[in-house]
């Protein structure tokens, strides 16, 4: 039954990708794949937020608890997507080893949780933390493709992406990992998987910090340049008036 649900999820994501390719024939295959990724990011974030915050159980207090039907539905939905995206990335060689490792760990973690019938609470929380920044990540790519990245909109998207990644995946992620490790209920390999996912987040965080530093320095240098030009213009105007 679970295999059938995951297969249906995979076929659904593949069908959506095919439809996007048909609708945007003038665009690249990556454009269509990014639209699928954006769709999954929004759906997974909303569904995992509802599961974690409303339907329950709360992952910080009930790690290792039995899976609920809604949790299983959410995990099957995301597992089908990760299988699709991993296959796409491998076929088109579009991502590096780190992103492929992230997808592999996600696939293994979700599969193990579904097979055991437990720990979906914390796996769902990891999906929420991973996917909440995904729409912003895709927005950055689409803005670049449309030539709108170097604008106020691009700066706003970058700010919220860095803030959310730092606050949720690093900050709340550390809290979730601590609760997972100190709880006696989750299996040891589930705990190892959680540590690996958090380590992957930190590798991404290092790259994000480097990006944020480079962008901040460019913004500062551009501001200094404009400021110097303004001061130069003011001095020339003052000299001419005398």
mmCIF file of C-alpha atoms in Angstrom:
data_model
loop_
_atom_site.group_PDB
_atom_site.id
_atom_site.type_symbol
_atom_site.label_atom_id
_atom_site.label_comp_id
_atom_site.label_asym_id
_atom_site.label_seq_id
_atom_site.Cartn_x
_atom_site.Cartn_y
_atom_site.Cartn_z
ATOM 1 C CA UNK A 1 0.000 0.000 0.000
ATOM 2 C CA UNK A 2 2.795 2.404 0.901
ATOM 3 C CA UNK A 3 4.711 1.508 -2.269
ATOM 4 C CA UNK A 4 1.603 2.251 -4.313
ATOM 5 C CA UNK A 5 1.142 5.644 -2.646
ATOM 6 C CA UNK A 6 4.780 6.599 -3.208
ATOM 7 C CA UNK A 7 4.562 5.425 -6.831
ATOM 8 C CA UNK A 8 1.436 7.535 -7.360
ATOM 9 C CA UNK A 9 3.240 10.514 -5.841
ATOM 10 C CA UNK A 10 6.235 9.997 -8.141
ATOM 11 C CA UNK A 11 3.983 9.703 -11.204
ATOM 12 C CA UNK A 12 2.108 12.857 -10.154
ATOM 13 C CA UNK A 13 5.298 14.918 -9.871
ATOM 14 C CA UNK A 14 6.576 13.533 -13.173
ATOM 15 C CA UNK A 15 3.244 14.357 -14.831
ATOM 16 C CA UNK A 16 3.356 17.887 -13.441
ATOM 17 C CA UNK A 17 6.888 18.297 -14.797
ATOM 18 C CA UNK A 18 5.753 17.058 -18.227
ATOM 19 C CA UNK A 19 2.866 19.527 -18.198
ATOM 20 C CA UNK A 20 5.177 22.410 -17.283
ATOM 21 C CA UNK A 21 7.538 21.395 -20.111
ATOM 22 C CA UNK A 22 4.596 21.479 -22.522
ATOM 23 C CA UNK A 23 3.366 24.844 -21.218
ATOM 24 C CA UNK A 24 6.801 26.490 -21.298
ATOM 25 C CA UNK A 25 8.330 25.059 -24.466
ATOM 26 C CA UNK A 26 10.401 28.212 -24.958
ATOM 27 C CA UNK A 27 12.019 27.753 -21.550
ATOM 28 C CA UNK A 28 14.694 25.314 -20.407
ATOM 29 C CA UNK A 29 13.991 21.971 -18.747
ATOM 30 C CA UNK A 30 15.384 23.427 -15.534
ATOM 31 C CA UNK A 31 12.687 26.114 -15.596
ATOM 32 C CA UNK A 32 10.003 23.395 -15.508
ATOM 33 C CA UNK A 33 11.851 21.416 -12.841
ATOM 34 C CA UNK A 34 12.170 24.533 -10.700
ATOM 35 C CA UNK A 35 8.414 25.077 -10.990
ATOM 36 C CA UNK A 36 7.853 21.523 -9.727
ATOM 37 C CA UNK A 37 10.288 22.200 -6.878
ATOM 38 C CA UNK A 38 8.481 25.428 -6.048
ATOM 39 C CA UNK A 39 5.126 23.627 -6.046
ATOM 40 C CA UNK A 40 6.440 20.923 -3.725
ATOM 41 C CA UNK A 41 8.049 23.515 -1.471
ATOM 42 C CA UNK A 42 4.758 25.364 -0.968
ATOM 43 C CA UNK A 43 2.665 22.198 -0.546
ATOM 44 C CA UNK A 44 5.149 20.460 1.754
ATOM 45 C CA UNK A 45 5.598 23.554 3.913
ATOM 46 C CA UNK A 46 1.853 24.066 4.352
ATOM 47 C CA UNK A 47 1.096 20.380 4.949
ATOM 48 C CA UNK A 48 3.993 19.776 7.337
ATOM 49 C CA UNK A 49 3.133 22.973 9.244
ATOM 50 C CA UNK A 50 -0.470 21.785 9.666
ATOM 51 C CA UNK A 51 0.713 18.334 10.757
ATOM 52 C CA UNK A 52 3.255 19.674 13.235
ATOM 53 C CA UNK A 53 1.455 22.677 14.691
ATOM 54 C CA UNK A 54 -2.206 21.592 14.545
ATOM 55 C CA UNK A 55 -2.747 17.883 13.911
ATOM 56 C CA UNK A 56 0.205 16.712 16.016
ATOM 57 C CA UNK A 57 1.916 15.138 17.780
ATOM 58 C CA UNK A 58 4.446 17.858 18.614
ATOM 59 C CA UNK A 59 7.888 16.651 17.413
ATOM 60 C CA UNK A 60 9.844 18.323 20.215
ATOM 61 C CA UNK A 61 7.984 16.380 22.908
ATOM 62 C CA UNK A 62 6.957 13.202 21.065
ATOM 63 C CA UNK A 63 9.890 12.058 18.903
ATOM 64 C CA UNK A 64 9.712 8.401 17.977
ATOM 65 C CA UNK A 65 5.918 8.300 18.284
ATOM 66 C CA UNK A 66 3.776 6.103 15.970
ATOM 67 C CA UNK A 67 2.964 7.592 12.578
ATOM 68 C CA UNK A 68 -0.458 9.112 11.995
ATOM 69 C CA UNK A 69 -2.345 8.705 8.684
ATOM 70 C CA UNK A 70 -1.802 12.377 7.795
ATOM 71 C CA UNK A 71 1.916 12.122 8.547
ATOM 72 C CA UNK A 72 2.166 9.086 6.280
ATOM 73 C CA UNK A 73 0.371 10.993 3.529
ATOM 74 C CA UNK A 74 2.807 13.902 3.854
ATOM 75 C CA UNK A 75 5.858 11.633 3.829
ATOM 76 C CA UNK A 76 4.643 9.735 0.741
ATOM 77 C CA UNK A 77 4.041 13.040 -1.042
ATOM 78 C CA UNK A 78 7.577 14.254 -0.333
ATOM 79 C CA UNK A 79 9.232 10.888 -0.961
ATOM 80 C CA UNK A 80 7.773 10.793 -4.477
ATOM 81 C CA UNK A 81 9.079 14.303 -5.093
ATOM 82 C CA UNK A 82 12.592 13.575 -3.819
ATOM 83 C CA UNK A 83 12.782 10.459 -6.012
ATOM 84 C CA UNK A 84 11.726 12.535 -9.022
ATOM 85 C CA UNK A 85 14.147 15.371 -8.293
ATOM 86 C CA UNK A 86 17.054 13.044 -7.558
ATOM 87 C CA UNK A 87 16.492 11.277 -10.888
ATOM 88 C CA UNK A 88 16.271 14.614 -12.707
ATOM 89 C CA UNK A 89 19.459 15.941 -11.092
ATOM 90 C CA UNK A 90 21.397 12.766 -11.885
ATOM 91 C CA UNK A 91 20.143 12.642 -15.486
ATOM 92 C CA UNK A 92 20.886 16.304 -16.246
ATOM 93 C CA UNK A 93 23.913 16.475 -13.902
ATOM 94 C CA UNK A 94 22.486 19.730 -12.567
ATOM 95 C CA UNK A 95 23.552 19.564 -8.915
ATOM 96 C CA UNK A 96 26.705 18.911 -6.934
ATOM 97 C CA UNK A 97 27.496 16.136 -4.489
ATOM 98 C CA UNK A 98 26.125 18.036 -1.494
ATOM 99 C CA UNK A 99 22.614 18.422 -2.917
ATOM 100 C CA UNK A 100 22.599 14.808 -4.079
ATOM 101 C CA UNK A 101 23.651 13.719 -0.590
ATOM 102 C CA UNK A 102 20.852 15.850 0.895
ATOM 103 C CA UNK A 103 18.312 14.131 -1.369
ATOM 104 C CA UNK A 104 19.687 10.654 -0.600
ATOM 105 C CA UNK A 105 19.558 11.214 3.161
ATOM 106 C CA UNK A 106 16.022 12.598 2.832
ATOM 107 C CA UNK A 107 14.890 9.572 0.803
ATOM 108 C CA UNK A 108 16.461 7.090 3.222
ATOM 109 C CA UNK A 109 15.083 8.902 6.287
ATOM 110 C CA UNK A 110 11.522 9.068 4.936
ATOM 111 C CA UNK A 111 11.650 5.448 3.738
ATOM 112 C CA UNK A 112 12.873 4.181 7.119
ATOM 113 C CA UNK A 113 10.196 6.142 8.976
ATOM 114 C CA UNK A 114 7.466 4.746 6.717
ATOM 115 C CA UNK A 115 8.827 1.205 7.025
ATOM 116 C CA UNK A 116 9.052 1.373 10.827
ATOM 117 C CA UNK A 117 5.722 3.127 11.249
ATOM 118 C CA UNK A 118 7.259 5.612 13.674
ATOM 119 C CA UNK A 119 9.285 8.853 13.968
ATOM 120 C CA UNK A 120 7.248 10.624 11.284
ATOM 121 C CA UNK A 121 6.744 13.518 13.720
ATOM 122 C CA UNK A 122 10.412 14.528 13.654
ATOM 123 C CA UNK A 123 10.908 13.590 9.980
ATOM 124 C CA UNK A 124 7.939 15.805 9.117
ATOM 125 C CA UNK A 125 9.514 18.597 11.173
ATOM 126 C CA UNK A 126 12.751 18.219 9.202
ATOM 127 C CA UNK A 127 10.775 18.467 5.956
ATOM 128 C CA UNK A 128 9.124 21.646 7.232
ATOM 129 C CA UNK A 129 12.485 23.177 8.133
ATOM 130 C CA UNK A 130 14.012 22.155 4.805
ATOM 131 C CA UNK A 131 11.140 23.278 2.596
ATOM 132 C CA UNK A 132 10.186 26.584 4.242
ATOM 133 C CA UNK A 133 13.167 28.273 2.554
ATOM 134 C CA UNK A 134 12.682 26.477 -0.766
ATOM 135 C CA UNK A 135 10.161 28.916 -2.328
ATOM 136 C CA UNK A 136 12.571 31.784 -1.643
ATOM 137 C CA UNK A 137 15.455 29.797 -3.117
ATOM 138 C CA UNK A 138 13.457 29.187 -6.286
ATOM 139 C CA UNK A 139 12.347 32.841 -6.369
ATOM 140 C CA UNK A 140 16.027 33.875 -6.441
ATOM 141 C CA UNK A 141 16.627 31.616 -9.451
ATOM 142 C CA UNK A 142 13.566 32.871 -11.354
ATOM 143 C CA UNK A 143 14.490 36.492 -10.646
ATOM 144 C CA UNK A 144 17.958 35.830 -12.077
ATOM 145 C CA UNK A 145 16.497 34.193 -15.178
ATOM 146 C CA UNK A 146 14.215 37.185 -15.763
ATOM 147 C CA UNK A 147 16.989 39.717 -15.137
ATOM 148 C CA UNK A 148 15.311 41.079 -11.989
ATOM 149 C CA UNK A 149 17.634 39.705 -9.328
ATOM 150 C CA UNK A 150 19.736 42.858 -8.921
ATOM 151 C CA UNK A 151 16.828 44.895 -7.579
ATOM 152 C CA UNK A 152 15.072 45.728 -4.334
ATOM 153 C CA UNK A 153 12.933 42.598 -4.773
ATOM 154 C CA UNK A 154 16.065 40.463 -5.047
ATOM 155 C CA UNK A 155 17.476 42.017 -1.877
ATOM 156 C CA UNK A 156 14.238 41.317 0.023
ATOM 157 C CA UNK A 157 14.162 37.695 -1.146
ATOM 158 C CA UNK A 158 17.824 37.212 -0.151
ATOM 159 C CA UNK A 159 17.236 38.761 3.276
ATOM 160 C CA UNK A 160 14.288 36.533 4.132
ATOM 161 C CA UNK A 161 16.044 33.466 2.724
ATOM 162 C CA UNK A 162 19.115 33.986 4.921
ATOM 163 C CA UNK A 163 16.983 34.913 7.964
ATOM 164 C CA UNK A 164 14.691 31.886 7.619
ATOM 165 C CA UNK A 165 17.539 29.468 6.936
ATOM 166 C CA UNK A 166 19.467 30.702 9.965
ATOM 167 C CA UNK A 167 16.491 30.858 12.300
ATOM 168 C CA UNK A 168 14.651 27.691 11.298
ATOM 169 C CA UNK A 169 17.145 25.199 9.837
ATOM 170 C CA UNK A 170 20.027 26.146 12.140
ATOM 171 C CA UNK A 171 18.304 27.551 15.251
ATOM 172 C CA UNK A 172 15.137 25.456 15.539
ATOM 173 C CA UNK A 173 16.988 22.542 13.889
ATOM 174 C CA UNK A 174 19.467 22.463 16.786
ATOM 175 C CA UNK A 175 16.589 22.363 19.274
ATOM 176 C CA UNK A 176 14.906 19.517 17.383
ATOM 177 C CA UNK A 177 18.164 17.557 17.172
ATOM 178 C CA UNK A 178 18.722 17.956 20.926
ATOM 179 C CA UNK A 179 15.199 16.698 21.710
ATOM 180 C CA UNK A 180 15.748 13.772 19.345
ATOM 181 C CA UNK A 181 19.075 12.789 20.890
ATOM 182 C CA UNK A 182 17.988 12.975 24.549
ATOM 183 C CA UNK A 183 14.730 11.093 23.979
ATOM 184 C CA UNK A 184 14.940 7.302 24.576
ATOM 185 C CA UNK A 185 12.168 6.481 22.062
ATOM 186 C CA UNK A 186 13.683 7.083 18.587
ATOM 187 C CA UNK A 187 15.875 4.326 17.122
ATOM 188 C CA UNK A 188 19.603 5.018 17.087
ATOM 189 C CA UNK A 189 19.796 5.108 13.279
ATOM 190 C CA UNK A 190 16.990 7.692 13.201
ATOM 191 C CA UNK A 191 19.106 9.825 15.528
ATOM 192 C CA UNK A 192 22.157 9.363 13.292
ATOM 193 C CA UNK A 193 20.086 10.434 10.298
ATOM 194 C CA UNK A 194 18.987 13.561 12.155
ATOM 195 C CA UNK A 195 22.585 14.465 12.962
ATOM 196 C CA UNK A 196 23.604 13.956 9.323
ATOM 197 C CA UNK A 197 20.779 16.192 8.083
ATOM 198 C CA UNK A 198 21.742 18.896 10.564
ATOM 199 C CA UNK A 199 25.397 18.621 9.487
ATOM 200 C CA UNK A 200 24.311 19.063 5.852
ATOM 201 C CA UNK A 201 22.394 22.185 6.882
ATOM 202 C CA UNK A 202 25.559 23.594 8.425
ATOM 203 C CA UNK A 203 27.521 22.965 5.221
ATOM 204 C CA UNK A 204 24.839 24.921 3.362
ATOM 205 C CA UNK A 205 25.002 27.590 6.077
ATOM 206 C CA UNK A 206 28.720 28.113 5.528
ATOM 207 C CA UNK A 207 28.094 28.726 1.821
ATOM 208 C CA UNK A 208 25.228 31.088 2.649
ATOM 209 C CA UNK A 209 27.416 33.069 5.064
ATOM 210 C CA UNK A 210 30.067 33.458 2.388
ATOM 211 C CA UNK A 211 27.427 34.612 -0.079
ATOM 212 C CA UNK A 212 25.941 37.072 2.438
ATOM 213 C CA UNK A 213 29.395 38.478 3.202
ATOM 214 C CA UNK A 214 30.230 38.956 -0.490
ATOM 215 C CA UNK A 215 26.908 40.624 -1.199
ATOM 216 C CA UNK A 216 27.188 42.890 1.851
ATOM 217 C CA UNK A 217 30.700 43.959 0.838
ATOM 218 C CA UNK A 218 29.525 44.735 -2.707
ATOM 219 C CA UNK A 219 26.601 46.768 -1.356
ATOM 220 C CA UNK A 220 28.923 48.646 0.999
ATOM 221 C CA UNK A 221 31.474 49.353 -1.729
ATOM 222 C CA UNK A 222 28.715 50.545 -4.065
ATOM 223 C CA UNK A 223 27.392 52.847 -1.308
ATOM 224 C CA UNK A 224 30.909 54.195 -0.641
ATOM 225 C CA UNK A 225 31.402 54.848 -4.343
ATOM 226 C CA UNK A 226 28.093 56.725 -4.650
ATOM 227 C CA UNK A 227 28.844 58.671 -1.484
ATOM 228 C CA UNK A 228 32.264 59.725 -2.761
ATOM 229 C CA UNK A 229 30.745 60.802 -6.071
ATOM 230 C CA UNK A 230 28.128 62.887 -4.243
ATOM 231 C CA UNK A 231 30.783 64.552 -2.079
ATOM 232 C CA UNK A 232 32.923 65.225 -5.152
ATOM 233 C CA UNK A 233 29.953 66.791 -6.964
ATOM 234 C CA UNK A 234 29.110 68.938 -3.939
ATOM 235 C CA UNK A 235 32.693 70.204 -3.657
ATOM 236 C CA UNK A 236 32.881 71.030 -7.376
ATOM 237 C CA UNK A 237 29.575 72.878 -7.174
ATOM 238 C CA UNK A 238 30.785 74.821 -4.144
ATOM 239 C CA UNK A 239 34.031 75.798 -5.903
ATOM 240 C CA UNK A 240 32.191 76.885 -9.063
ATOM 241 C CA UNK A 241 29.818 79.094 -7.057
ATOM 242 C CA UNK A 242 32.851 80.997 -5.735
#
